[in-house]
Coordinates of C-alpha atoms and ligand atoms in Angstrom, one line a residue:
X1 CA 140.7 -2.8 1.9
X2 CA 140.7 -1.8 5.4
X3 CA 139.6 -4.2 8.1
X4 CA 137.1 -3.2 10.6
X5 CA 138.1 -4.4 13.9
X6 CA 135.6 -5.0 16.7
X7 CA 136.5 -2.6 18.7
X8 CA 136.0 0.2 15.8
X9 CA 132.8 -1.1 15.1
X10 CA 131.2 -0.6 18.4
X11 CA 132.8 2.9 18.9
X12 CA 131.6 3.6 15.4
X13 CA 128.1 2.8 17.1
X14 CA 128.7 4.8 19.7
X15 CA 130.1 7.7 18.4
X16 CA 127.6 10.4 16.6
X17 CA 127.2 10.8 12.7
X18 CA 130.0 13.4 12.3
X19 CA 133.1 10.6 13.0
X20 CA 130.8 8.4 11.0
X21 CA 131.5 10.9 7.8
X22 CA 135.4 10.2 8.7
X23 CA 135.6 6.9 9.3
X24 CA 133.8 6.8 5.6
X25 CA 137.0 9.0 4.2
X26 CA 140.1 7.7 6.4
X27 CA 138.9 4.0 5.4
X28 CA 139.6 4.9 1.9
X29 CA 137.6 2.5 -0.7
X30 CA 135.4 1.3 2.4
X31 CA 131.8 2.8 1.6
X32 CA 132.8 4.5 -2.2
X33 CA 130.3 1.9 -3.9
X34 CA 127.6 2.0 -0.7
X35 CA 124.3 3.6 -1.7
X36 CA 121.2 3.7 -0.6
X37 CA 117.6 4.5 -1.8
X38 CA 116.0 7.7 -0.8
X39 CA 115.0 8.2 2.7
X40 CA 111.6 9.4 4.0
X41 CA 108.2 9.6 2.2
X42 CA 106.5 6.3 1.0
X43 CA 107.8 3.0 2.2
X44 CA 105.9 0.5 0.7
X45 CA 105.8 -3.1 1.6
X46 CA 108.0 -4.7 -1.7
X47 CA 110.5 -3.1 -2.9
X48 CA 110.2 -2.5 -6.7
X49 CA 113.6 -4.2 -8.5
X50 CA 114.4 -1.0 -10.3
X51 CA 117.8 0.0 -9.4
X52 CA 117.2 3.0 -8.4
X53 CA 115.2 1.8 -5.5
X54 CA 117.1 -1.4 -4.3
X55 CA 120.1 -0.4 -2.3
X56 CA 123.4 -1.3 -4.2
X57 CA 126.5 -2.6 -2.0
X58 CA 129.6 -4.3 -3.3
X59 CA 131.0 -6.0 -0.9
X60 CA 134.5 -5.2 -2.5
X61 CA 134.4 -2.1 -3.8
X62 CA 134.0 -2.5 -7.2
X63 CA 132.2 0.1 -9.0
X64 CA 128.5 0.0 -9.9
X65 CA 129.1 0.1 -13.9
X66 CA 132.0 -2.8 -13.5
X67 CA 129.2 -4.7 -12.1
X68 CA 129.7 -8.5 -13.7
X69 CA 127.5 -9.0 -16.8
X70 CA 126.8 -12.2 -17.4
X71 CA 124.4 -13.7 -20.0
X72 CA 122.0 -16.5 -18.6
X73 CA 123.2 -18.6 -21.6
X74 CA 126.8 -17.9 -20.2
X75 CA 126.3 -18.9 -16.5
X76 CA 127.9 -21.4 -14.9
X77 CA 127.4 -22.4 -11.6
X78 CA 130.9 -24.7 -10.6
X79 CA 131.4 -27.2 -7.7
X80 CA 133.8 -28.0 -6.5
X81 CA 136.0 -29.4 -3.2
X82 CA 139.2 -27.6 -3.5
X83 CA 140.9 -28.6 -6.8
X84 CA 138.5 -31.7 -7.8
X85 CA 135.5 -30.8 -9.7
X86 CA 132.2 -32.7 -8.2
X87 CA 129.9 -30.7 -11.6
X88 CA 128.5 -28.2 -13.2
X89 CA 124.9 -26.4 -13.4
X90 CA 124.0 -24.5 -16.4
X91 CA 121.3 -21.7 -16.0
X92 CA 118.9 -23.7 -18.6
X93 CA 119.4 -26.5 -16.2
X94 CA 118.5 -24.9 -13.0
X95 CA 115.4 -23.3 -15.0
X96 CA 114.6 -27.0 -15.9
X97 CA 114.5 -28.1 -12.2
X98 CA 112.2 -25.6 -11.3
X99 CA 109.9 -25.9 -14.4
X100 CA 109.8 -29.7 -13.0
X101 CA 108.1 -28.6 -9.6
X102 CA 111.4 -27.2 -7.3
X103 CA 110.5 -23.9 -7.9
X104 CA 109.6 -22.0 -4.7
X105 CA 109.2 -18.1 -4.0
X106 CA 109.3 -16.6 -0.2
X107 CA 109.6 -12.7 1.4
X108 CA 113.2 -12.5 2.2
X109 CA 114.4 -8.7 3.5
X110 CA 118.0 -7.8 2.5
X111 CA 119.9 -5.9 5.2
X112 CA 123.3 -5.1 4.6
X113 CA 125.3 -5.0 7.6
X114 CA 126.5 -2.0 7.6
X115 CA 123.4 -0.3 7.9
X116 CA 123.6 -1.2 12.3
X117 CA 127.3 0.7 11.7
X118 CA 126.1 4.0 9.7
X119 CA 123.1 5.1 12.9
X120 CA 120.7 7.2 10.9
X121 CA 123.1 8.8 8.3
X122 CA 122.6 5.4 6.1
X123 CA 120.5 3.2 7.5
X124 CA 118.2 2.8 4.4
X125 CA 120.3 -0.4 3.3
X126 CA 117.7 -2.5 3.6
X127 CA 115.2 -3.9 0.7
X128 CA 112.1 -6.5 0.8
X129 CA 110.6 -8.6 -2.5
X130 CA 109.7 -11.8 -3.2
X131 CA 112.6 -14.2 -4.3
X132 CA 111.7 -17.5 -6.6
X133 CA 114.4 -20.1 -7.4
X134 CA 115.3 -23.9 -6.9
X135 CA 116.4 -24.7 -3.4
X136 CA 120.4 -25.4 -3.0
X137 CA 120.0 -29.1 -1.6
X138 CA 117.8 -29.5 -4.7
X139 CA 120.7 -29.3 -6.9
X140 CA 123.3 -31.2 -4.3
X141 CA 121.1 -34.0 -4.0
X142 CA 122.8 -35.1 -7.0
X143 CA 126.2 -34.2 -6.4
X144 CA 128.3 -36.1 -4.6
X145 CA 129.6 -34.0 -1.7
X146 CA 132.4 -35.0 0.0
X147 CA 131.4 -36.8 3.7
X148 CA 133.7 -34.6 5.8
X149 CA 132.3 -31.5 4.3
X150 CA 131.4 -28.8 7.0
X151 CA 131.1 -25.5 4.9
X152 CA 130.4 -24.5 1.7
X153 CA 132.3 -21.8 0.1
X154 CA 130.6 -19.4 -1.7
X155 CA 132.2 -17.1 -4.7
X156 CA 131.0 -14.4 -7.2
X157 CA 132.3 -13.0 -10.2
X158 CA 133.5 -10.2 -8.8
X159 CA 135.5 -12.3 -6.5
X160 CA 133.6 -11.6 -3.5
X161 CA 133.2 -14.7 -1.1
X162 CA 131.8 -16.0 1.5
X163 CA 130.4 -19.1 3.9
X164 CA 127.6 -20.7 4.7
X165 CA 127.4 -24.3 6.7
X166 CA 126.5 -27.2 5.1
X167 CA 124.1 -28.0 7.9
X168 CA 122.2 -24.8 7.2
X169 CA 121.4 -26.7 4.1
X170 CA 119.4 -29.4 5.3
X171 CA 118.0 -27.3 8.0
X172 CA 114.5 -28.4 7.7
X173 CA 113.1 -25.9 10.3
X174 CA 114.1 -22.8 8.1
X175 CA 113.0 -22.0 4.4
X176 CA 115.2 -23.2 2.2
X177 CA 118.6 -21.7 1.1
X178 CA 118.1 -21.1 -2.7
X179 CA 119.5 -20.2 -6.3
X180 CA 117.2 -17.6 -6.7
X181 CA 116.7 -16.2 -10.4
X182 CA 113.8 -14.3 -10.7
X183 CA 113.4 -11.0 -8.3
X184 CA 109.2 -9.7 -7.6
X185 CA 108.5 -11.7 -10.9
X186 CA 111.1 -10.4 -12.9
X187 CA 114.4 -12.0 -14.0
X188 CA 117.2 -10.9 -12.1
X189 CA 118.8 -7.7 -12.9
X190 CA 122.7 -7.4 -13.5
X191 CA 123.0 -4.8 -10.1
X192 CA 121.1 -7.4 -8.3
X193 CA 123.3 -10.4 -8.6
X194 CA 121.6 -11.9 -12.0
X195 CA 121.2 -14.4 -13.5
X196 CA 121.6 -16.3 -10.4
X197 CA 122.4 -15.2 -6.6
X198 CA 122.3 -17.3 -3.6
X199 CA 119.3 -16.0 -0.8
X200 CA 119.5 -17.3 2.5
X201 CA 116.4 -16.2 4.1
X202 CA 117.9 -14.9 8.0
X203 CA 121.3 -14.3 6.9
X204 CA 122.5 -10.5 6.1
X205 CA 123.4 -9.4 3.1
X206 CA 126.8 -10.5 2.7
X207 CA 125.5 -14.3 2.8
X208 CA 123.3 -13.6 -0.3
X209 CA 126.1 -13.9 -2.9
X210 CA 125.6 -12.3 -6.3
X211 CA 127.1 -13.5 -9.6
X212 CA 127.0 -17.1 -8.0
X213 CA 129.7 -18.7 -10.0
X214 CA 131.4 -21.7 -7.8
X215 CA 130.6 -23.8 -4.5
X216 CA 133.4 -25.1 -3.0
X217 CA 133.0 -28.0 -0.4
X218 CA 135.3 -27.8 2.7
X219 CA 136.2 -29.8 5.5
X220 CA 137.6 -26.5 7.0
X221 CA 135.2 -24.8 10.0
X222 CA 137.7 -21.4 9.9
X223 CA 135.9 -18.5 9.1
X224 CA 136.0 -18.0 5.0
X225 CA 135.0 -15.0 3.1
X226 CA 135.9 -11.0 2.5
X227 CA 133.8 -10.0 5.0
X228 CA 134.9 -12.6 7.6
X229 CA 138.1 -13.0 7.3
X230 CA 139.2 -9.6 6.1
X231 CA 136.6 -6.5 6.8
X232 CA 134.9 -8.0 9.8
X233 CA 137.8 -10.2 10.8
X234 CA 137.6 -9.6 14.9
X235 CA 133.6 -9.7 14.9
X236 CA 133.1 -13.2 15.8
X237 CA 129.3 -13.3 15.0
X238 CA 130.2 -12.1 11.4
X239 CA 131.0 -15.8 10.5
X240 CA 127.8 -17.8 12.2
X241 CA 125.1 -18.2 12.4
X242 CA 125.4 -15.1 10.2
X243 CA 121.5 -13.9 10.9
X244 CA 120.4 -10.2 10.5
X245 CA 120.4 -9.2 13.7
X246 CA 116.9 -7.4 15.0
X247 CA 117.3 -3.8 13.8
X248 CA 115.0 -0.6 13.2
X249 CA 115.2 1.7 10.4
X250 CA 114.0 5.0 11.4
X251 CA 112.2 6.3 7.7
X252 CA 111.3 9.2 8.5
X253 CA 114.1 10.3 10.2
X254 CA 117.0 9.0 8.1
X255 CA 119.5 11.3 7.2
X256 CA 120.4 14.6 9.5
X257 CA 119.2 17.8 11.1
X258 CA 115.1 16.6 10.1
X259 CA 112.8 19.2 10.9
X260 CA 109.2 18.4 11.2
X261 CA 106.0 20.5 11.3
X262 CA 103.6 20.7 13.8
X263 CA 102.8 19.6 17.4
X264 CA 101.5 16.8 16.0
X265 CA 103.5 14.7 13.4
X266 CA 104.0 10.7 12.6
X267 CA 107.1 8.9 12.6
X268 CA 107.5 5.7 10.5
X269 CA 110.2 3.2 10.0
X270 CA 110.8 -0.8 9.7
X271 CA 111.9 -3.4 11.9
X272 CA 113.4 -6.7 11.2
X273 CA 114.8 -9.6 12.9
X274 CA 116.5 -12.7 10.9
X275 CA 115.2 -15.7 12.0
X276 CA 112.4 -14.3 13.7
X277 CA 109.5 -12.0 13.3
X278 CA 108.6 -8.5 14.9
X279 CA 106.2 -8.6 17.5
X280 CA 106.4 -5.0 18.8
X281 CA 107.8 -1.7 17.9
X282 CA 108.6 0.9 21.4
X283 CA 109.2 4.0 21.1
X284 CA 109.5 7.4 23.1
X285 CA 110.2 10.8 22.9
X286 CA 112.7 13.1 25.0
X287 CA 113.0 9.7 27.6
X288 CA 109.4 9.9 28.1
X289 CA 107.4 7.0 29.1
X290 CA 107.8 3.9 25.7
X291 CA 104.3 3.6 24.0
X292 CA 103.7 0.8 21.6
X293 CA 104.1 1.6 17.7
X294 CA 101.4 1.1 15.4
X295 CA 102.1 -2.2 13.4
X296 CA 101.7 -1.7 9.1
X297 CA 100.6 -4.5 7.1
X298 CA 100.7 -7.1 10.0
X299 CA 97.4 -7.9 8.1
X300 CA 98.5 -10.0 5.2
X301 CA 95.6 -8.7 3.1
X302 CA 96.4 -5.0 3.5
X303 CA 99.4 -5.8 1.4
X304 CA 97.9 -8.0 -0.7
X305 CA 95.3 -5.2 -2.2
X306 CA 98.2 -2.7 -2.4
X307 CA 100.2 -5.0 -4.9
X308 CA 99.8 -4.6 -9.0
X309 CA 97.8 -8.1 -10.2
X310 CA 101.3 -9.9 -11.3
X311 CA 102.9 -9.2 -7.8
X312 CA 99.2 -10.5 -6.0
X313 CA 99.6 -13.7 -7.9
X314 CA 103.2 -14.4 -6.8
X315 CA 102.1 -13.7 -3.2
X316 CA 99.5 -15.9 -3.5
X317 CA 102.4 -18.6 -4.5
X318 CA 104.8 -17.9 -1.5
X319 CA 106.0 -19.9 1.5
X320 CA 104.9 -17.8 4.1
X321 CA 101.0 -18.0 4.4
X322 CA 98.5 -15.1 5.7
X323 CA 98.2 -16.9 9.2
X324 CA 102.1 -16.4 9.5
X325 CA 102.6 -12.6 9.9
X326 CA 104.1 -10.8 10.7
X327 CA 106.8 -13.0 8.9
X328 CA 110.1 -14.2 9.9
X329 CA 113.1 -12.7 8.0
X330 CA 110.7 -10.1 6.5
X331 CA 110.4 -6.5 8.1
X332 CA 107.7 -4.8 9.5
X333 CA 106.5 -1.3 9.0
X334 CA 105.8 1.0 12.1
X335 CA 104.2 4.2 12.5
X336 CA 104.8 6.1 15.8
X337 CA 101.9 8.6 16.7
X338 CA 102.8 11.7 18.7
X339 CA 101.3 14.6 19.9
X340 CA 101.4 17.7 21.8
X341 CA 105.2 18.9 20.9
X342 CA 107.2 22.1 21.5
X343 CA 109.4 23.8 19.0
X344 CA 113.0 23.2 19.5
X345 CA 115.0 19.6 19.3
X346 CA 113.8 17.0 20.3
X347 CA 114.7 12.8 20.5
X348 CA 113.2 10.3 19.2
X349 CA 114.0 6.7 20.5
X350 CA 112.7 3.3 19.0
X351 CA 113.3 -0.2 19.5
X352 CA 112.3 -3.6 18.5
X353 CA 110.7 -6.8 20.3
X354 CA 111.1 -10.2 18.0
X355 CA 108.9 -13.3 18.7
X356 CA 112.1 -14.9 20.2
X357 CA 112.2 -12.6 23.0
X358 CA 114.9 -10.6 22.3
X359 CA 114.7 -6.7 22.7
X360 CA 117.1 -3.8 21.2
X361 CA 118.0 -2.2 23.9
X362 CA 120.0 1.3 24.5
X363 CA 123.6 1.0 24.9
X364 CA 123.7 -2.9 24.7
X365 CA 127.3 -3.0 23.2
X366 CA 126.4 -5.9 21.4
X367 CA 125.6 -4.9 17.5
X368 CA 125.9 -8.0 15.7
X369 CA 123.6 -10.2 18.1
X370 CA 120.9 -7.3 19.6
X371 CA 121.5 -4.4 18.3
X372 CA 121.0 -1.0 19.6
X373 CA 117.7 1.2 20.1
X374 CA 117.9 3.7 17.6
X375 CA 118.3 7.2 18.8
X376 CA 117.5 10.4 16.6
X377 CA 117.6 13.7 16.7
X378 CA 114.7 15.8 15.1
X379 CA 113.6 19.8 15.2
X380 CA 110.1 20.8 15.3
X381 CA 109.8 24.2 13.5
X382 CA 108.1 27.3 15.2
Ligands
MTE401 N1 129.2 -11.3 -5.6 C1 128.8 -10.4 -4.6 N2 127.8 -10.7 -3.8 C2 127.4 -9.8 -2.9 C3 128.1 -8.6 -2.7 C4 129.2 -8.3 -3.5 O1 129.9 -7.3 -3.4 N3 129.5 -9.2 -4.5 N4 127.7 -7.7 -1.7 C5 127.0 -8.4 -0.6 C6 126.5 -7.4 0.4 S1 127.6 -6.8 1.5 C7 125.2 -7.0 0.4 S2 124.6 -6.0 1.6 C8 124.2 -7.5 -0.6 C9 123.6 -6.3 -1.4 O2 122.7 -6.8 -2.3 P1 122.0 -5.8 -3.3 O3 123.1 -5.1 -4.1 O4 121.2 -6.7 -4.2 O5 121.2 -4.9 -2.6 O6 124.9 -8.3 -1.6 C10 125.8 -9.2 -1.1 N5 126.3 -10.1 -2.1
MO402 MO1 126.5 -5.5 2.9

């Protein structure tokens, strides 16, 4: 695998979608198992599991059919602090401590990171549903973690890895981390990390590993995992806190060369922010004055009588409660109204404002903590 270094990173945000294409080809395996669900037209609220519609992103290129398959009956969750073996969780086990009350299911968004990287071309790595498992300090409360431990090491069968802090654990401020197993109701799918994968409600992607297979306990703080310490390796931010950073997919615009009709047309998208909610949506046109987005589904409700029966029921059951939206870790949808254009190009500019204050802002330099407004190009026929 080819590292990204820092410095390619932000030139690959600043440079326009053609060396985008090339950095996808001259970084060999980099982006070969990357794919994303279609762009434009309806954007609802939850994602549906179906694989089709989820985004799919190994993390080490391994190919979508050499996915790991693992039987719930076969899984094995291991912990461990570097050679010693602390236990062992069984999936009928973890099943058990949720049938005994530790269940819990909360909105989680799943970004991958290198949706801020690929501008408009592929920015449709991004997913919502509603995640139920057992919270992870459930199941160490009876393990016996070493007292100088400062991160836990994650792995997947696939032999992806990667970190999270032991103190996020026990971060009582945050939803809990969790060994999520069922997906919008529905068990886990094989592409999605099944039986059980790790959710870490702010964190991108990357954090949320699939095929959970071993925990190790370390009394390391270096950076651990493929992303951090090979693909990522000169992005400091790409080790902690690890949180999406606030970002904006543009919907209706994703892919290139998007040619609307009419002087009047719509332009939709989402926003997200980990560890923090969306509170406004800008957006001009040409550098015109910014006018405030219309906010989707802000209203709890709306989304609520949209959802099939099964999926209003397990809303009903989640963390986040009417009176908190819009939520935190959860995107927004946006619609941008605008009226009176000419035939000919035009560009479209949006960015984001999250309830802790912080604002994308053009040309920031800064991708992994704000990122940047999104800028797109767009034709309006004659
Ligand atoms: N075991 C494992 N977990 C993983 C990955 C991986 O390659 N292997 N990819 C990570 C990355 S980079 C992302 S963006 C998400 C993608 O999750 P999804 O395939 O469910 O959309 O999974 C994360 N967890
Ligand atoms: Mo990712």
């Amino acid at each position: 695998m080819t590292p990204i270094s820092r410095r390619d990173f932000l030139k690959t945000l600043a440079t326009g979608s053609a060396a985008l294409v090339a950095l996808r080809f001259t970084s060999g395996c980099e982006f070969v198992d990357v794919e994303s669900f279609g762009t434009g037209g309806d954007h609802p609220f939850v994602t549906p599991q179906d694989d089709g519609i989820w985004f799919w992103q190994s993390g080490n290129s391994t190919p979508k059919e050499n996915a790991p398959q693992i039987l719930p009956d076969e899984w094995r969750l291991q912990l461990t602090s570097g050679s010693q073996t602390l236990g062992e969780l069984t999936y009928p086990q973890l099943r058990e401590l949720g049938a005994q009350g530790h269940e819990l299911t909360y909105w989680k968004t799943l970004r991958c990171v290198f949706s801020l990287s690929l501008g408009p071309l592929l920015t449709s790595l991004i997913a919502n549903g509603l995640f139920t498992g057992v919270p992870l300090s459930v199941v160490l409360e009876a393990t016996d973690i070493p007292a100088e431990t400062l991160k836990i090491r994650t792995y997947g069968a696939d032999g992806f890895s990667s970190n999270i802090p032991l103190s996020r654990i026990h971060d009582n401020d945050r939803l809990p981390v969790m060994l999520a197993y069922e997906l919008n109701g529905e068990p886990l799918t094989r592409l999605r990390g099944g039986p059980v994968r790790l959710i870490i409600p702010e964190m991108w992607g990357y954090k949320n590993m699939k095929w959970l297979d071993r925990l190790d306990f370390s009394a390391s703080s270096e950076p651990f995992g493929v992303y951090e310490t090979v693909r990522f390796r000169d992005v400091d931010a790409i080790d902690a806190p690890g949180e999406m950073a606030l970002a904006n997919h543009v919907v209706t615009l994703a892919g290139r060369n998007v040619t609307l009709q009419g002087a009047d047309i719509v332009i939709s998208g989402v926003a997200v922010s980990g560890g923090a909610a969306i509170t406004e949506v800008r957006f001009s046109v040409d550098d015109g004055p910014e006018q405030v987005a219309t906010l989707l589904g802000d209203d709890a409700d709306e989304v609520r009588q949209a959802l099939p029966p099964n999926l209003r029921e397990l809303m009903n059951d989640a963390e986040q409660q009417d009176s908190d939206w819009p939520l935190t870790n959860v995107w927004v949808r946006w619609s941008a109204s605008i009226t009176g254009l000419s035939p000919g190009a035009h560009t479209f500019t949006v960015r984001a404002i999250d309830s802790k204050g912080r604002a994308q802002e053009v040309d920031s330099g800064e991708p992994l903590t704000i990122s940047q407004a999104i800028r797109v190009p767009f034709s309006i026929s004659d």
